[in-house]
Amino acid sequence: MNPVTAQVAADAAAQAQAAAEVARQAATAAQLYADQAATALGAAAHAATGGAIDPFVFRLSIFVLAVFVGYYVVWSVTPALHTPLMSVTNAISSVIVVGALLAVGVSTVGDPTHTWWARGFGFIALIFASVNIFGGFLVTSRMLAMYQKKK
């Protein structure tokens, strides 16, 4: 390897390390903001309604905030970190698959009449997570193929 190529590779590695650190800081900040928002929202809702707020509305508002935070965190990632993040996404999706399999295979505790809800949502989660895992591996293999020498 000539010295110029080695220097370019070293610079790219340093930039990737810096981008990874920025991504870690963004994830930490996003988690902090989400925790603060959930706490503030819960306290405000409890104080404003005298404790009479519906838990569904509270959880729905947390979900909406998480969607916005997730959107801004994902779109601020540099392209150099795409492949490692796809691997992490595959790992998260595999945990979702385990939970979805439990939801599909286990009846609801205490209320057997609502078993079909759990199984239906579990099946949908299983399908989406499986598509995400399969697509993640396809994208990762295509990106890694870009760096291989032509035959």
Short mmCIF file of N, CA and C in Angstrom, two decimals:
data_model
loop_
_atom_site.label_atom_id
_atom_site.label_comp_id
_atom_site.label_asym_id
_atom_site.label_seq_id
_atom_site.Cartn_x
_atom_site.Cartn_y
_atom_site.Cartn_z
N MET A 1 0.86 -1.16 0.00
CA MET A 1 0.00 0.00 0.00
C MET A 1 0.91 1.23 0.00
N ASN A 2 0.65 2.15 -0.91
CA ASN A 2 1.51 3.32 -0.96
C ASN A 2 1.14 4.28 0.16
N PRO A 3 2.03 5.22 0.48
CA PRO A 3 1.81 6.12 1.62
C PRO A 3 0.58 7.01 1.47
N VAL A 4 0.27 7.41 0.24
CA VAL A 4 -0.90 8.29 0.03
C VAL A 4 -2.18 7.52 0.35
N THR A 5 -2.28 6.28 -0.12
CA THR A 5 -3.46 5.46 0.15
C THR A 5 -3.60 5.17 1.64
N ALA A 6 -2.47 4.92 2.29
CA ALA A 6 -2.50 4.66 3.73
C ALA A 6 -2.97 5.90 4.48
N GLN A 7 -2.53 7.07 4.04
CA GLN A 7 -2.95 8.31 4.71
C GLN A 7 -4.45 8.55 4.49
N VAL A 8 -4.94 8.29 3.28
CA VAL A 8 -6.36 8.47 3.00
C VAL A 8 -7.19 7.51 3.85
N ALA A 9 -6.72 6.27 3.97
CA ALA A 9 -7.41 5.28 4.79
C ALA A 9 -7.41 5.70 6.26
N ALA A 10 -6.29 6.22 6.73
CA ALA A 10 -6.20 6.67 8.12
C ALA A 10 -7.12 7.86 8.37
N ASP A 11 -7.16 8.79 7.41
CA ASP A 11 -8.06 9.94 7.54
C ASP A 11 -9.52 9.49 7.54
N ALA A 12 -9.86 8.54 6.68
CA ALA A 12 -11.24 8.04 6.63
C ALA A 12 -11.61 7.35 7.94
N ALA A 13 -10.66 6.60 8.50
CA ALA A 13 -10.92 5.93 9.77
C ALA A 13 -11.12 6.95 10.90
N ALA A 14 -10.32 8.00 10.89
CA ALA A 14 -10.46 9.05 11.90
C ALA A 14 -11.80 9.76 11.77
N GLN A 15 -12.20 10.03 10.54
CA GLN A 15 -13.50 10.68 10.32
C GLN A 15 -14.64 9.76 10.73
N ALA A 16 -14.52 8.48 10.49
CA ALA A 16 -15.55 7.52 10.89
C ALA A 16 -15.65 7.46 12.42
N GLN A 17 -14.48 7.50 13.09
CA GLN A 17 -14.48 7.52 14.56
C GLN A 17 -15.16 8.78 15.08
N ALA A 18 -14.87 9.91 14.47
CA ALA A 18 -15.49 11.17 14.89
C ALA A 18 -16.99 11.13 14.65
N ALA A 19 -17.41 10.58 13.51
CA ALA A 19 -18.84 10.48 13.21
C ALA A 19 -19.53 9.54 14.19
N ALA A 20 -18.87 8.47 14.56
CA ALA A 20 -19.45 7.54 15.53
C ALA A 20 -19.63 8.21 16.88
N GLU A 21 -18.66 9.02 17.27
CA GLU A 21 -18.78 9.74 18.54
C GLU A 21 -19.92 10.75 18.49
N VAL A 22 -20.07 11.44 17.38
CA VAL A 22 -21.18 12.39 17.22
C VAL A 22 -22.51 11.64 17.28
N ALA A 23 -22.59 10.47 16.67
CA ALA A 23 -23.82 9.67 16.70
C ALA A 23 -24.12 9.21 18.12
N ARG A 24 -23.09 8.81 18.88
CA ARG A 24 -23.31 8.42 20.27
C ARG A 24 -23.81 9.60 21.10
N GLN A 25 -23.22 10.77 20.88
CA GLN A 25 -23.66 11.96 21.60
C GLN A 25 -25.10 12.33 21.24
N ALA A 26 -25.45 12.19 19.96
CA ALA A 26 -26.82 12.49 19.53
C ALA A 26 -27.81 11.51 20.15
N ALA A 27 -27.44 10.24 20.21
CA ALA A 27 -28.33 9.25 20.83
C ALA A 27 -28.51 9.52 22.32
N THR A 28 -27.43 9.89 22.99
CA THR A 28 -27.52 10.21 24.40
C THR A 28 -28.39 11.44 24.62
N ALA A 29 -28.19 12.46 23.80
CA ALA A 29 -29.00 13.67 23.92
C ALA A 29 -30.46 13.36 23.63
N ALA A 30 -30.73 12.55 22.62
CA ALA A 30 -32.11 12.20 22.29
C ALA A 30 -32.78 11.46 23.44
N GLN A 31 -32.04 10.54 24.07
CA GLN A 31 -32.60 9.82 25.21
C GLN A 31 -32.88 10.77 26.37
N LEU A 32 -31.96 11.70 26.60
CA LEU A 32 -32.16 12.69 27.66
C LEU A 32 -33.37 13.55 27.37
N TYR A 33 -33.51 14.03 26.13
CA TYR A 33 -34.66 14.85 25.76
C TYR A 33 -35.96 14.07 25.88
N ALA A 34 -35.94 12.81 25.48
CA ALA A 34 -37.16 12.00 25.57
C ALA A 34 -37.55 11.78 27.03
N ASP A 35 -36.56 11.52 27.89
CA ASP A 35 -36.85 11.34 29.31
C ASP A 35 -37.40 12.61 29.93
N GLN A 36 -36.78 13.75 29.60
CA GLN A 36 -37.24 15.03 30.13
C GLN A 36 -38.64 15.36 29.62
N ALA A 37 -38.89 15.07 28.34
CA ALA A 37 -40.21 15.36 27.78
C ALA A 37 -41.28 14.50 28.42
N ALA A 38 -40.97 13.22 28.63
CA ALA A 38 -41.94 12.33 29.25
C ALA A 38 -42.24 12.76 30.68
N THR A 39 -41.19 13.14 31.41
CA THR A 39 -41.39 13.58 32.78
C THR A 39 -42.17 14.88 32.84
N ALA A 40 -41.80 15.84 32.00
CA ALA A 40 -42.49 17.13 31.98
C ALA A 40 -43.93 16.97 31.52
N LEU A 41 -44.13 16.15 30.51
CA LEU A 41 -45.48 15.95 30.00
C LEU A 41 -46.35 15.27 31.04
N GLY A 42 -45.80 14.28 31.71
CA GLY A 42 -46.57 13.58 32.75
C GLY A 42 -46.93 14.50 33.90
N ALA A 43 -45.98 15.32 34.34
CA ALA A 43 -46.25 16.25 35.44
C ALA A 43 -47.26 17.31 35.03
N ALA A 44 -47.12 17.83 33.80
CA ALA A 44 -48.06 18.85 33.33
C ALA A 44 -49.46 18.29 33.16
N ALA A 45 -49.56 17.11 32.60
CA ALA A 45 -50.87 16.50 32.40
C ALA A 45 -51.52 16.17 33.74
N HIS A 46 -50.72 15.69 34.66
CA HIS A 46 -51.26 15.35 35.98
C HIS A 46 -51.73 16.61 36.70
N ALA A 47 -50.95 17.68 36.64
CA ALA A 47 -51.32 18.92 37.33
C ALA A 47 -52.51 19.59 36.66
N ALA A 48 -52.56 19.58 35.35
CA ALA A 48 -53.63 20.28 34.63
C ALA A 48 -54.98 19.59 34.79
N THR A 49 -54.99 18.29 34.91
CA THR A 49 -56.26 17.57 34.97
C THR A 49 -56.57 17.03 36.36
N GLY A 50 -55.73 17.31 37.30
CA GLY A 50 -55.97 16.80 38.64
C GLY A 50 -55.86 15.28 38.72
N GLY A 51 -55.04 14.71 37.87
CA GLY A 51 -54.83 13.27 37.88
C GLY A 51 -55.85 12.50 37.06
N ALA A 52 -56.66 13.20 36.27
CA ALA A 52 -57.72 12.53 35.53
C ALA A 52 -57.39 12.31 34.06
N ILE A 53 -56.14 12.43 33.66
CA ILE A 53 -55.80 12.25 32.25
C ILE A 53 -55.80 10.76 31.91
N ASP A 54 -56.25 10.47 30.72
CA ASP A 54 -56.30 9.09 30.26
C ASP A 54 -54.88 8.59 29.99
N PRO A 55 -54.51 7.44 30.51
CA PRO A 55 -53.16 6.93 30.26
C PRO A 55 -52.86 6.69 28.78
N PHE A 56 -53.88 6.37 28.00
CA PHE A 56 -53.67 6.17 26.57
C PHE A 56 -53.18 7.45 25.91
N VAL A 57 -53.78 8.57 26.26
CA VAL A 57 -53.37 9.86 25.68
C VAL A 57 -51.94 10.18 26.09
N PHE A 58 -51.61 9.92 27.33
CA PHE A 58 -50.26 10.17 27.81
C PHE A 58 -49.25 9.33 27.05
N ARG A 59 -49.53 8.05 26.88
CA ARG A 59 -48.60 7.17 26.17
C ARG A 59 -48.55 7.49 24.68
N LEU A 60 -49.66 7.90 24.11
CA LEU A 60 -49.67 8.29 22.71
C LEU A 60 -48.82 9.53 22.48
N SER A 61 -48.88 10.48 23.40
CA SER A 61 -48.06 11.69 23.25
C SER A 61 -46.57 11.35 23.38
N ILE A 62 -46.22 10.43 24.24
CA ILE A 62 -44.82 10.00 24.35
C ILE A 62 -44.38 9.33 23.05
N PHE A 63 -45.26 8.51 22.47
CA PHE A 63 -44.93 7.85 21.20
C PHE A 63 -44.70 8.89 20.10
N VAL A 64 -45.55 9.90 20.03
CA VAL A 64 -45.40 10.93 18.99
C VAL A 64 -44.09 11.69 19.19
N LEU A 65 -43.75 12.01 20.42
CA LEU A 65 -42.46 12.67 20.69
C LEU A 65 -41.29 11.77 20.29
N ALA A 66 -41.40 10.48 20.56
CA ALA A 66 -40.34 9.54 20.19
C ALA A 66 -40.18 9.46 18.68
N VAL A 67 -41.29 9.55 17.95
CA VAL A 67 -41.21 9.53 16.49
C VAL A 67 -40.43 10.75 15.99
N PHE A 68 -40.73 11.93 16.52
CA PHE A 68 -40.01 13.13 16.09
C PHE A 68 -38.53 13.07 16.46
N VAL A 69 -38.23 12.64 17.66
CA VAL A 69 -36.82 12.54 18.07
C VAL A 69 -36.09 11.52 17.21
N GLY A 70 -36.71 10.38 16.97
CA GLY A 70 -36.10 9.35 16.13
C GLY A 70 -35.86 9.83 14.72
N TYR A 71 -36.81 10.57 14.17
CA TYR A 71 -36.66 11.10 12.82
C TYR A 71 -35.43 12.00 12.73
N TYR A 72 -35.29 12.92 13.67
CA TYR A 72 -34.17 13.85 13.61
C TYR A 72 -32.84 13.16 13.91
N VAL A 73 -32.84 12.14 14.75
CA VAL A 73 -31.60 11.41 15.03
C VAL A 73 -31.17 10.62 13.80
N VAL A 74 -32.11 9.94 13.15
CA VAL A 74 -31.76 9.10 12.01
C VAL A 74 -31.30 9.94 10.82
N TRP A 75 -31.96 11.03 10.54
CA TRP A 75 -31.60 11.82 9.36
C TRP A 75 -30.34 12.66 9.57
N SER A 76 -29.82 12.72 10.80
CA SER A 76 -28.57 13.46 11.01
C SER A 76 -27.35 12.54 10.97
N VAL A 77 -27.55 11.27 10.66
CA VAL A 77 -26.44 10.31 10.59
C VAL A 77 -25.72 10.46 9.25
N THR A 78 -24.40 10.43 9.30
CA THR A 78 -23.61 10.53 8.07
C THR A 78 -23.67 9.21 7.30
N PRO A 79 -23.50 9.25 5.98
CA PRO A 79 -23.54 8.01 5.19
C PRO A 79 -22.48 6.99 5.59
N ALA A 80 -21.37 7.44 6.17
CA ALA A 80 -20.31 6.51 6.56
C ALA A 80 -20.77 5.55 7.66
N LEU A 81 -21.77 5.95 8.42
CA LEU A 81 -22.24 5.11 9.52
C LEU A 81 -23.44 4.25 9.13
N HIS A 82 -23.83 4.26 7.86
CA HIS A 82 -25.04 3.55 7.46
C HIS A 82 -24.93 2.05 7.71
N THR A 83 -23.86 1.42 7.29
CA THR A 83 -23.72 -0.03 7.43
C THR A 83 -23.69 -0.46 8.90
N PRO A 84 -22.93 0.20 9.79
CA PRO A 84 -22.99 -0.21 11.21
C PRO A 84 -24.37 -0.01 11.82
N LEU A 85 -25.06 1.04 11.42
CA LEU A 85 -26.40 1.26 11.96
C LEU A 85 -27.39 0.22 11.46
N MET A 86 -27.20 -0.26 10.23
CA MET A 86 -28.07 -1.32 9.72
C MET A 86 -27.87 -2.59 10.54
N SER A 87 -26.65 -2.85 10.95
CA SER A 87 -26.39 -4.03 11.78
C SER A 87 -27.09 -3.90 13.13
N VAL A 88 -27.05 -2.72 13.71
CA VAL A 88 -27.74 -2.48 14.99
C VAL A 88 -29.24 -2.62 14.80
N THR A 89 -29.76 -2.10 13.69
CA THR A 89 -31.19 -2.22 13.41
C THR A 89 -31.58 -3.68 13.28
N ASN A 90 -30.74 -4.48 12.66
CA ASN A 90 -31.03 -5.92 12.56
C ASN A 90 -31.07 -6.56 13.94
N ALA A 91 -30.19 -6.16 14.82
CA ALA A 91 -30.18 -6.72 16.17
C ALA A 91 -31.45 -6.32 16.92
N ILE A 92 -31.87 -5.07 16.79
CA ILE A 92 -33.10 -4.62 17.45
C ILE A 92 -34.30 -5.36 16.88
N SER A 93 -34.33 -5.54 15.57
CA SER A 93 -35.44 -6.24 14.95
C SER A 93 -35.49 -7.70 15.38
N SER A 94 -34.34 -8.30 15.65
CA SER A 94 -34.36 -9.69 16.11
C SER A 94 -34.99 -9.79 17.49
N VAL A 95 -34.80 -8.78 18.33
CA VAL A 95 -35.46 -8.76 19.64
C VAL A 95 -36.97 -8.59 19.44
N ILE A 96 -37.36 -7.76 18.48
CA ILE A 96 -38.78 -7.57 18.19
C ILE A 96 -39.40 -8.88 17.70
N VAL A 97 -38.65 -9.65 16.92
CA VAL A 97 -39.15 -10.94 16.44
C VAL A 97 -39.43 -11.87 17.61
N VAL A 98 -38.55 -11.89 18.60
CA VAL A 98 -38.77 -12.75 19.77
C VAL A 98 -40.05 -12.33 20.49
N GLY A 99 -40.23 -11.03 20.70
CA GLY A 99 -41.45 -10.54 21.35
C GLY A 99 -42.69 -10.83 20.53
N ALA A 100 -42.58 -10.69 19.21
CA ALA A 100 -43.73 -10.96 18.34
C ALA A 100 -44.08 -12.44 18.36
N LEU A 101 -43.08 -13.30 18.38
CA LEU A 101 -43.37 -14.74 18.47
C LEU A 101 -44.06 -15.09 19.78
N LEU A 102 -43.65 -14.43 20.85
CA LEU A 102 -44.33 -14.65 22.13
C LEU A 102 -45.77 -14.16 22.06
N ALA A 103 -45.99 -13.00 21.43
CA ALA A 103 -47.34 -12.46 21.32
C ALA A 103 -48.23 -13.36 20.46
N VAL A 104 -47.67 -13.94 19.42
CA VAL A 104 -48.45 -14.82 18.54
C VAL A 104 -48.73 -16.15 19.22
N GLY A 105 -47.77 -16.69 19.95
CA GLY A 105 -47.89 -18.04 20.48
C GLY A 105 -48.47 -18.16 21.87
N VAL A 106 -48.55 -17.07 22.62
CA VAL A 106 -49.00 -17.14 24.00
C VAL A 106 -50.35 -16.45 24.12
N SER A 107 -51.28 -17.08 24.78
CA SER A 107 -52.59 -16.45 24.95
C SER A 107 -52.49 -15.33 25.99
N THR A 108 -53.41 -14.38 25.90
CA THR A 108 -53.42 -13.25 26.82
C THR A 108 -53.75 -13.73 28.22
N VAL A 109 -52.97 -13.29 29.19
CA VAL A 109 -53.17 -13.72 30.57
C VAL A 109 -54.38 -13.00 31.15
N GLY A 110 -55.29 -13.74 31.73
CA GLY A 110 -56.41 -13.14 32.44
C GLY A 110 -57.64 -12.88 31.61
N ASP A 111 -57.51 -12.70 30.29
CA ASP A 111 -58.67 -12.39 29.46
C ASP A 111 -58.55 -13.11 28.12
N PRO A 112 -59.03 -14.34 28.04
CA PRO A 112 -58.88 -15.10 26.80
C PRO A 112 -59.68 -14.54 25.62
N THR A 113 -60.62 -13.61 25.87
CA THR A 113 -61.41 -13.07 24.76
C THR A 113 -60.62 -12.10 23.90
N HIS A 114 -59.58 -11.52 24.45
CA HIS A 114 -58.78 -10.56 23.69
C HIS A 114 -57.51 -11.17 23.13
N THR A 115 -57.44 -12.47 23.06
CA THR A 115 -56.26 -13.15 22.55
C THR A 115 -55.99 -12.80 21.09
N TRP A 116 -57.03 -12.63 20.30
CA TRP A 116 -56.84 -12.37 18.87
C TRP A 116 -56.18 -11.02 18.63
N TRP A 117 -56.38 -10.04 19.51
CA TRP A 117 -55.69 -8.74 19.36
C TRP A 117 -54.19 -8.94 19.50
N ALA A 118 -53.80 -9.62 20.55
CA ALA A 118 -52.36 -9.84 20.79
C ALA A 118 -51.75 -10.64 19.65
N ARG A 119 -52.45 -11.66 19.22
CA ARG A 119 -51.92 -12.48 18.14
C ARG A 119 -51.88 -11.72 16.82
N GLY A 120 -52.89 -10.91 16.55
CA GLY A 120 -52.91 -10.13 15.30
C GLY A 120 -51.78 -9.11 15.25
N PHE A 121 -51.63 -8.34 16.34
CA PHE A 121 -50.56 -7.35 16.38
C PHE A 121 -49.18 -8.03 16.42
N GLY A 122 -49.10 -9.15 17.10
CA GLY A 122 -47.84 -9.90 17.12
C GLY A 122 -47.46 -10.39 15.73
N PHE A 123 -48.47 -10.85 14.96
CA PHE A 123 -48.20 -11.32 13.60
C PHE A 123 -47.74 -10.16 12.71
N ILE A 124 -48.39 -9.00 12.85
CA ILE A 124 -47.99 -7.83 12.06
C ILE A 124 -46.57 -7.40 12.43
N ALA A 125 -46.26 -7.40 13.73
CA ALA A 125 -44.90 -7.05 14.16
C ALA A 125 -43.89 -8.05 13.65
N LEU A 126 -44.26 -9.32 13.61
CA LEU A 126 -43.38 -10.36 13.10
C LEU A 126 -43.08 -10.14 11.62
N ILE A 127 -44.09 -9.81 10.85
CA ILE A 127 -43.90 -9.55 9.42
C ILE A 127 -42.99 -8.33 9.20
N PHE A 128 -43.30 -7.21 9.87
CA PHE A 128 -42.51 -5.99 9.69
C PHE A 128 -41.06 -6.18 10.13
N ALA A 129 -40.85 -6.83 11.27
CA ALA A 129 -39.48 -7.04 11.75
C ALA A 129 -38.71 -7.98 10.83
N SER A 130 -39.38 -8.99 10.30
CA SER A 130 -38.72 -9.91 9.37
C SER A 130 -38.32 -9.21 8.08
N VAL A 131 -39.20 -8.36 7.57
CA VAL A 131 -38.87 -7.58 6.37
C VAL A 131 -37.69 -6.65 6.66
N ASN A 132 -37.69 -6.04 7.83
CA ASN A 132 -36.61 -5.14 8.21
C ASN A 132 -35.28 -5.88 8.30
N ILE A 133 -35.29 -7.06 8.90
CA ILE A 133 -34.05 -7.84 9.01
C ILE A 133 -33.55 -8.24 7.63
N PHE A 134 -34.43 -8.79 6.81
CA PHE A 134 -34.04 -9.24 5.48
C PHE A 134 -33.52 -8.07 4.64
N GLY A 135 -34.24 -6.95 4.65
CA GLY A 135 -33.80 -5.76 3.91
C GLY A 135 -32.49 -5.21 4.43
N GLY A 136 -32.29 -5.26 5.74
CA GLY A 136 -31.04 -4.79 6.32
C GLY A 136 -29.85 -5.60 5.87
N PHE A 137 -30.03 -6.92 5.81
CA PHE A 137 -28.94 -7.76 5.33
C PHE A 137 -28.68 -7.53 3.84
N LEU A 138 -29.73 -7.32 3.06
CA LEU A 138 -29.52 -7.03 1.64
C LEU A 138 -28.76 -5.73 1.43
N VAL A 139 -29.18 -4.69 2.14
CA VAL A 139 -28.51 -3.39 1.99
C VAL A 139 -27.07 -3.47 2.47
N THR A 140 -26.86 -4.14 3.60
CA THR A 140 -25.50 -4.27 4.12
C THR A 140 -24.60 -5.02 3.15
N SER A 141 -25.10 -6.12 2.57
CA SER A 141 -24.27 -6.87 1.64
C SER A 141 -24.00 -6.07 0.36
N ARG A 142 -24.96 -5.29 -0.08
CA ARG A 142 -24.72 -4.45 -1.27
C ARG A 142 -23.70 -3.36 -0.98
N MET A 143 -23.77 -2.77 0.20
CA MET A 143 -22.80 -1.73 0.55
C MET A 143 -21.40 -2.31 0.71
N LEU A 144 -21.31 -3.50 1.30
CA LEU A 144 -19.99 -4.12 1.43
C LEU A 144 -19.45 -4.55 0.08
N ALA A 145 -20.32 -4.92 -0.86
CA ALA A 145 -19.89 -5.31 -2.19
C ALA A 145 -19.31 -4.11 -2.96
N MET A 146 -19.70 -2.91 -2.61
CA MET A 146 -19.16 -1.72 -3.27
C MET A 146 -17.68 -1.55 -2.98
N TYR A 147 -17.20 -2.10 -1.86
CA TYR A 147 -15.81 -1.92 -1.48
C TYR A 147 -14.93 -3.09 -1.91
N GLN A 148 -15.49 -4.10 -2.57
CA GLN A 148 -14.70 -5.22 -3.03
C GLN A 148 -14.12 -4.91 -4.40
N LYS A 149 -12.97 -5.53 -4.68
CA LYS A 149 -12.33 -5.33 -5.97
C LYS A 149 -13.14 -6.03 -7.05
N LYS A 150 -13.16 -5.44 -8.23
CA LYS A 150 -13.87 -6.04 -9.38
C LYS A 150 -13.11 -7.26 -9.84
N LYS A 151 -13.84 -8.28 -10.26
CA LYS A 151 -13.20 -9.52 -10.72
C LYS A 151 -13.08 -9.55 -12.21
#
